[in-house]
Amino acid sequence: PDGTFLREYEFYAVDREIEIAPGIFFPAWTYNGQVPRPTIRATQGLRGKRAFINQGTHPHSMHFHGWHPPEMDGALPDQQVLPGERFVYEFDADPFGVHLYHCHTVPLKRHLHKGLYGVFLIDPRESRPEADELVMVMNAFDTNFDADNEVYAVNSVANCYMHEPIKVQVGKLVRIYLVNLTEFDLINSFHLHGMFFDVFRTGTRAIASDHTDTVMLCQGERAILETTFRYPGDFMFHAHQSEFAELGWMGLFRAEVPRRDT
């Protein structure tokens, strides 16, 4: 009625096996059948209605980082959604930045580790500079359930970007929305070879807080990284914990010179 735009989303929790490395399957609990769930995006101030249906075998919820009324928090015992039930989370997108959402049902470490999480991007009212953008969720999987991860990845598939490098253009701004949702390890990290990048912690400020080639994040921490590739070729990126890199958290950017029309 007041002219505010309303955006509606539908989420459902479902138990599903996902392939995290060739021939290695993990019995995940998912939002919409994926880990991480596809990113949702809104402009600051936009009203959102997020209908959540629990089709899984355990109680679940949705907890969004950012501003919202307490009844929309999804963290307290009486806010869990039982199997077969439905709840609608409604609030305005605020503040701008790179945020996340995840299940907040206890035991929390189990619900997070099993895959119930995703990225929630809130764009500022004044848009950021044009760039090629990508989301990177740092995560890991305890395949034998001994509270120690055996597989590490970005976006759930170990070594995916080693086999399929991310293509970027020399001289064009690249923006990475980096989120750490690794369970059982205190920190995770991102290191880029042959390059430096600007770091915008949580993405809630327009001025970079650091200019570096390595950033460390605790679980739930996130940052926007911006860089421009100077040279063509393959640039490796990985966690700067050697164990994580050797167990799957490694990839390549393939910087290419734009073709000129003749």
Short mmCIF file of C-alpha atoms in Angstrom, two decimals:
data_model
loop_
_atom_site.label_atom_id
_atom_site.label_comp_id
_atom_site.label_asym_id
_atom_site.label_seq_id
_atom_site.Cartn_x
_atom_site.Cartn_y
_atom_site.Cartn_z
CA PRO A 1 0.00 0.00 0.00
CA ASP A 2 2.85 2.46 0.67
CA GLY A 3 4.49 1.77 -2.71
CA THR A 4 7.26 -0.46 -1.38
CA PHE A 5 8.24 -3.31 -3.68
CA LEU A 6 7.54 -6.80 -2.34
CA ARG A 7 9.67 -9.76 -3.38
CA GLU A 8 8.51 -13.28 -2.54
CA TYR A 9 10.70 -16.37 -2.17
CA GLU A 10 9.92 -20.01 -1.53
CA PHE A 11 12.22 -22.26 0.46
CA TYR A 12 11.85 -25.89 1.38
CA ALA A 13 14.04 -28.16 3.45
CA VAL A 14 14.66 -31.63 2.04
CA ASP A 15 17.07 -34.48 2.79
CA ARG A 16 19.20 -35.23 -0.28
CA GLU A 17 22.53 -36.83 -1.16
CA ILE A 18 24.92 -34.47 -2.96
CA GLU A 19 28.13 -35.33 -4.82
CA ILE A 20 31.01 -33.40 -3.24
CA ALA A 21 33.82 -35.07 -5.24
CA PRO A 22 33.78 -37.64 -8.03
CA GLY A 23 32.06 -40.70 -6.59
CA ILE A 24 31.83 -39.25 -3.05
CA PHE A 25 28.29 -38.55 -1.86
CA PHE A 26 27.23 -36.78 1.32
CA PRO A 27 23.81 -37.21 3.03
CA ALA A 28 22.92 -33.53 3.22
CA TRP A 29 20.06 -31.55 4.67
CA THR A 30 19.34 -28.86 2.11
CA TYR A 31 17.35 -25.78 1.29
CA ASN A 32 15.74 -26.36 -2.12
CA GLY A 33 17.86 -29.44 -2.77
CA GLN A 34 21.20 -27.61 -2.99
CA VAL A 35 24.24 -26.86 -0.81
CA PRO A 36 24.64 -23.94 -0.60
CA ARG A 37 21.14 -22.92 -1.55
CA PRO A 38 21.08 -20.49 -4.53
CA THR A 39 21.88 -16.92 -3.49
CA ILE A 40 18.98 -14.57 -2.87
CA ARG A 41 19.45 -10.91 -3.65
CA ALA A 42 17.58 -7.69 -2.92
CA THR A 43 18.13 -3.95 -2.87
CA GLN A 44 18.34 -2.26 0.51
CA GLY A 45 14.87 -1.41 1.83
CA LEU A 46 13.03 -3.96 -0.29
CA ARG A 47 10.36 -5.91 1.60
CA GLY A 48 10.74 -9.67 1.32
CA LYS A 49 8.40 -12.57 2.16
CA ARG A 50 10.22 -15.89 2.52
CA ALA A 51 7.89 -18.85 2.76
CA PHE A 52 9.63 -21.84 4.32
CA ILE A 53 8.20 -25.38 4.14
CA ASN A 54 9.94 -28.14 6.09
CA GLN A 55 9.86 -31.29 3.95
CA GLY A 56 12.77 -32.83 5.84
CA THR A 57 12.85 -35.42 8.61
CA HIS A 58 13.99 -33.07 11.42
CA PRO A 59 12.84 -29.71 12.83
CA HIS A 60 14.48 -26.81 10.98
CA SER A 61 14.35 -23.03 10.78
CA MET A 62 15.78 -20.08 8.88
CA HIS A 63 17.91 -17.43 10.56
CA PHE A 64 18.89 -14.40 8.44
CA HIS A 65 21.82 -12.15 9.30
CA GLY A 66 20.81 -8.50 9.20
CA TRP A 67 18.00 -6.38 10.66
CA HIS A 68 14.66 -8.05 11.44
CA PRO A 69 12.05 -8.23 14.23
CA PRO A 70 12.74 -10.85 16.94
CA GLU A 71 9.75 -12.95 15.91
CA MET A 72 11.47 -13.45 12.54
CA ASP A 73 14.76 -14.64 14.03
CA GLY A 74 14.27 -18.40 13.72
CA ALA A 75 16.63 -19.13 16.63
CA LEU A 76 14.48 -19.89 19.69
CA PRO A 77 13.02 -23.35 20.38
CA ASP A 78 9.44 -22.21 19.72
CA GLN A 79 10.53 -20.79 16.35
CA GLN A 80 11.59 -24.10 14.85
CA VAL A 81 9.45 -25.42 11.99
CA LEU A 82 8.47 -29.06 12.43
CA PRO A 83 8.41 -31.54 9.52
CA GLY A 84 5.39 -30.82 7.33
CA GLU A 85 4.89 -27.31 8.72
CA ARG A 86 5.28 -23.87 7.10
CA PHE A 87 6.36 -20.43 8.27
CA VAL A 88 6.73 -17.07 6.47
CA TYR A 89 9.67 -14.79 7.32
CA GLU A 90 8.82 -11.20 6.36
CA PHE A 91 11.09 -8.17 6.83
CA ASP A 92 12.90 -5.41 4.92
CA ALA A 93 16.37 -5.98 3.45
CA ASP A 94 18.82 -4.04 5.63
CA PRO A 95 21.71 -3.22 5.93
CA PHE A 96 23.39 -3.51 2.55
CA GLY A 97 26.23 -6.01 2.39
CA VAL A 98 26.99 -9.66 1.88
CA HIS A 99 25.08 -11.69 4.46
CA LEU A 100 23.97 -15.26 5.01
CA TYR A 101 21.12 -17.36 6.27
CA HIS A 102 21.16 -20.77 7.91
CA CYS A 103 19.21 -23.17 10.08
CA HIS A 104 19.39 -22.29 13.77
CA THR A 105 17.94 -25.47 15.25
CA VAL A 106 20.02 -27.32 17.84
CA PRO A 107 22.40 -29.05 17.67
CA LEU A 108 23.45 -26.09 15.56
CA LYS A 109 26.76 -27.55 14.42
CA ARG A 110 24.96 -30.55 12.94
CA HIS A 111 22.34 -28.54 11.06
CA LEU A 112 24.97 -26.19 9.66
CA HIS A 113 27.44 -28.89 8.73
CA LYS A 114 24.75 -30.92 6.97
CA GLY A 115 24.21 -28.05 4.50
CA LEU A 116 21.36 -25.78 5.60
CA TYR A 117 22.78 -22.40 4.56
CA GLY A 118 22.98 -19.87 1.75
CA VAL A 119 24.03 -16.33 0.86
CA PHE A 120 21.83 -13.25 1.23
CA LEU A 121 23.09 -10.29 -0.81
CA ILE A 122 21.69 -6.83 -0.12
CA ASP A 123 22.76 -4.25 -2.69
CA PRO A 124 23.08 -0.58 -1.68
CA ARG A 125 20.52 1.82 -3.10
CA GLU A 126 23.34 3.42 -5.09
CA SER A 127 24.77 0.54 -7.10
CA ARG A 128 28.37 -0.58 -6.83
CA PRO A 129 30.75 -0.11 -9.82
CA GLU A 130 30.10 -2.53 -12.67
CA ALA A 131 32.02 -5.79 -12.30
CA ASP A 132 31.97 -9.48 -13.07
CA GLU A 133 30.57 -11.00 -9.89
CA LEU A 134 30.66 -14.42 -8.26
CA VAL A 135 29.72 -15.96 -4.93
CA MET A 136 32.17 -18.21 -3.10
CA VAL A 137 30.94 -20.16 -0.08
CA MET A 138 33.82 -21.82 1.76
CA ASN A 139 32.57 -25.09 3.22
CA ALA A 140 33.66 -28.59 4.21
CA PHE A 141 32.23 -32.04 4.83
CA ASP A 142 32.80 -34.61 7.57
CA THR A 143 32.11 -37.76 5.56
CA ASN A 144 32.59 -40.25 8.42
CA PHE A 145 30.94 -38.08 11.12
CA ASP A 146 33.89 -37.95 13.52
CA ALA A 147 33.73 -34.11 13.85
CA ASP A 148 36.75 -33.72 11.54
CA ASN A 149 36.36 -32.71 7.90
CA GLU A 150 37.65 -34.95 5.12
CA VAL A 151 36.64 -32.78 2.13
CA TYR A 152 37.05 -29.01 1.73
CA ALA A 153 35.65 -26.92 -1.11
CA VAL A 154 34.27 -23.68 -2.42
CA ASN A 155 30.58 -24.08 -3.30
CA SER A 156 30.63 -27.72 -2.17
CA VAL A 157 32.53 -29.51 -4.98
CA ALA A 158 36.17 -30.28 -4.19
CA ASN A 159 38.69 -29.03 -6.78
CA CYS A 160 35.88 -28.03 -9.15
CA TYR A 161 37.58 -24.83 -10.29
CA MET A 162 40.87 -26.62 -10.91
CA HIS A 163 39.13 -28.63 -13.62
CA GLU A 164 36.87 -25.78 -14.77
CA PRO A 165 38.75 -22.49 -14.19
CA ILE A 166 36.72 -19.34 -13.61
CA LYS A 167 37.10 -17.16 -16.70
CA VAL A 168 37.73 -13.44 -16.18
CA GLN A 169 38.90 -10.60 -18.42
CA VAL A 170 42.20 -8.79 -18.08
CA GLY A 171 41.52 -5.20 -17.05
CA LYS A 172 37.93 -5.76 -15.91
CA LEU A 173 36.87 -5.45 -12.27
CA VAL A 174 36.05 -8.75 -10.55
CA ARG A 175 33.94 -8.82 -7.38
CA ILE A 176 33.88 -11.88 -5.11
CA TYR A 177 31.25 -12.30 -2.41
CA LEU A 178 33.14 -14.56 0.02
CA VAL A 179 31.34 -16.31 2.90
CA ASN A 180 32.75 -18.84 5.36
CA LEU A 181 30.35 -21.57 6.45
CA THR A 182 32.91 -24.21 7.42
CA GLU A 183 32.07 -26.27 10.50
CA PHE A 184 34.60 -27.97 12.87
CA ASP A 185 37.45 -25.54 12.00
CA LEU A 186 37.99 -22.21 13.74
CA ILE A 187 38.89 -20.29 10.59
CA ASN A 188 39.07 -20.63 6.84
CA SER A 189 40.97 -18.44 4.40
CA PHE A 190 41.25 -17.26 0.81
CA HIS A 191 44.59 -16.64 -0.90
CA LEU A 192 45.05 -15.43 -4.49
CA HIS A 193 48.33 -15.97 -6.34
CA GLY A 194 50.04 -13.16 -8.26
CA MET A 195 47.45 -10.56 -7.26
CA PHE A 196 46.21 -8.33 -4.46
CA PHE A 197 42.58 -7.41 -3.78
CA ASP A 198 40.60 -4.82 -1.83
CA VAL A 199 38.70 -6.19 1.17
CA PHE A 200 35.31 -4.82 2.23
CA ARG A 201 34.50 -6.62 5.50
CA THR A 202 30.80 -7.62 5.51
CA GLY A 203 30.35 -5.29 2.53
CA THR A 204 28.63 -2.66 4.68
CA ARG A 205 31.07 0.15 3.91
CA ALA A 206 32.09 1.70 0.58
CA ILE A 207 35.74 2.09 1.63
CA ALA A 208 38.06 -0.92 1.62
CA SER A 209 39.47 -2.01 4.97
CA ASP A 210 42.51 -3.80 3.55
CA HIS A 211 44.56 -4.40 0.40
CA THR A 212 46.12 -7.85 0.54
CA ASP A 213 46.38 -11.29 -1.07
CA THR A 214 45.08 -13.34 1.89
CA VAL A 215 42.00 -12.95 4.08
CA MET A 216 40.92 -15.07 7.06
CA LEU A 217 37.30 -15.53 8.16
CA CYS A 218 35.67 -17.22 11.12
CA GLN A 219 32.42 -19.14 10.56
CA GLY A 220 29.70 -16.69 9.58
CA GLU A 221 32.16 -13.94 8.65
CA ARG A 222 32.13 -12.66 5.11
CA ALA A 223 33.73 -10.06 2.87
CA ILE A 224 33.57 -8.56 -0.58
CA LEU A 225 36.84 -8.83 -2.49
CA GLU A 226 37.54 -6.68 -5.54
CA THR A 227 40.46 -7.02 -7.94
CA THR A 228 41.47 -6.44 -11.55
CA PHE A 229 43.73 -8.92 -13.31
CA ARG A 230 46.76 -7.28 -14.94
CA TYR A 231 48.10 -10.25 -16.88
CA PRO A 232 46.60 -13.11 -18.90
CA GLY A 233 47.00 -16.68 -17.71
CA ASP A 234 45.97 -18.99 -14.88
CA PHE A 235 45.98 -17.63 -11.32
CA MET A 236 45.62 -20.14 -8.49
CA PHE A 237 43.46 -19.47 -5.44
CA HIS A 238 43.10 -21.65 -2.35
CA ALA A 239 42.87 -21.77 1.42
CA HIS A 240 46.19 -20.90 3.02
CA GLN A 241 45.80 -23.82 5.39
CA SER A 242 47.71 -26.48 3.42
CA GLU A 243 45.49 -29.30 4.70
CA PHE A 244 42.36 -27.58 3.37
CA ALA A 245 43.95 -26.98 -0.04
CA GLU A 246 45.17 -30.56 -0.36
CA LEU A 247 41.72 -31.88 0.54
CA GLY A 248 39.91 -29.96 -2.19
CA TRP A 249 39.88 -26.22 -1.45
CA MET A 250 41.77 -25.05 -4.54
CA GLY A 251 40.91 -23.48 -7.89
CA LEU A 252 42.03 -21.31 -10.81
CA PHE A 253 41.06 -18.02 -12.38
CA ARG A 254 41.75 -17.96 -16.12
CA ALA A 255 42.39 -14.35 -17.13
CA GLU A 256 41.89 -13.75 -20.85
CA VAL A 257 42.52 -10.73 -23.05
CA PRO A 258 39.25 -9.53 -24.60
CA ARG A 259 38.96 -10.17 -28.31
CA ARG A 260 38.94 -7.15 -30.54
CA ASP A 261 36.43 -6.95 -33.36
CA THR A 262 38.09 -6.69 -36.79
#
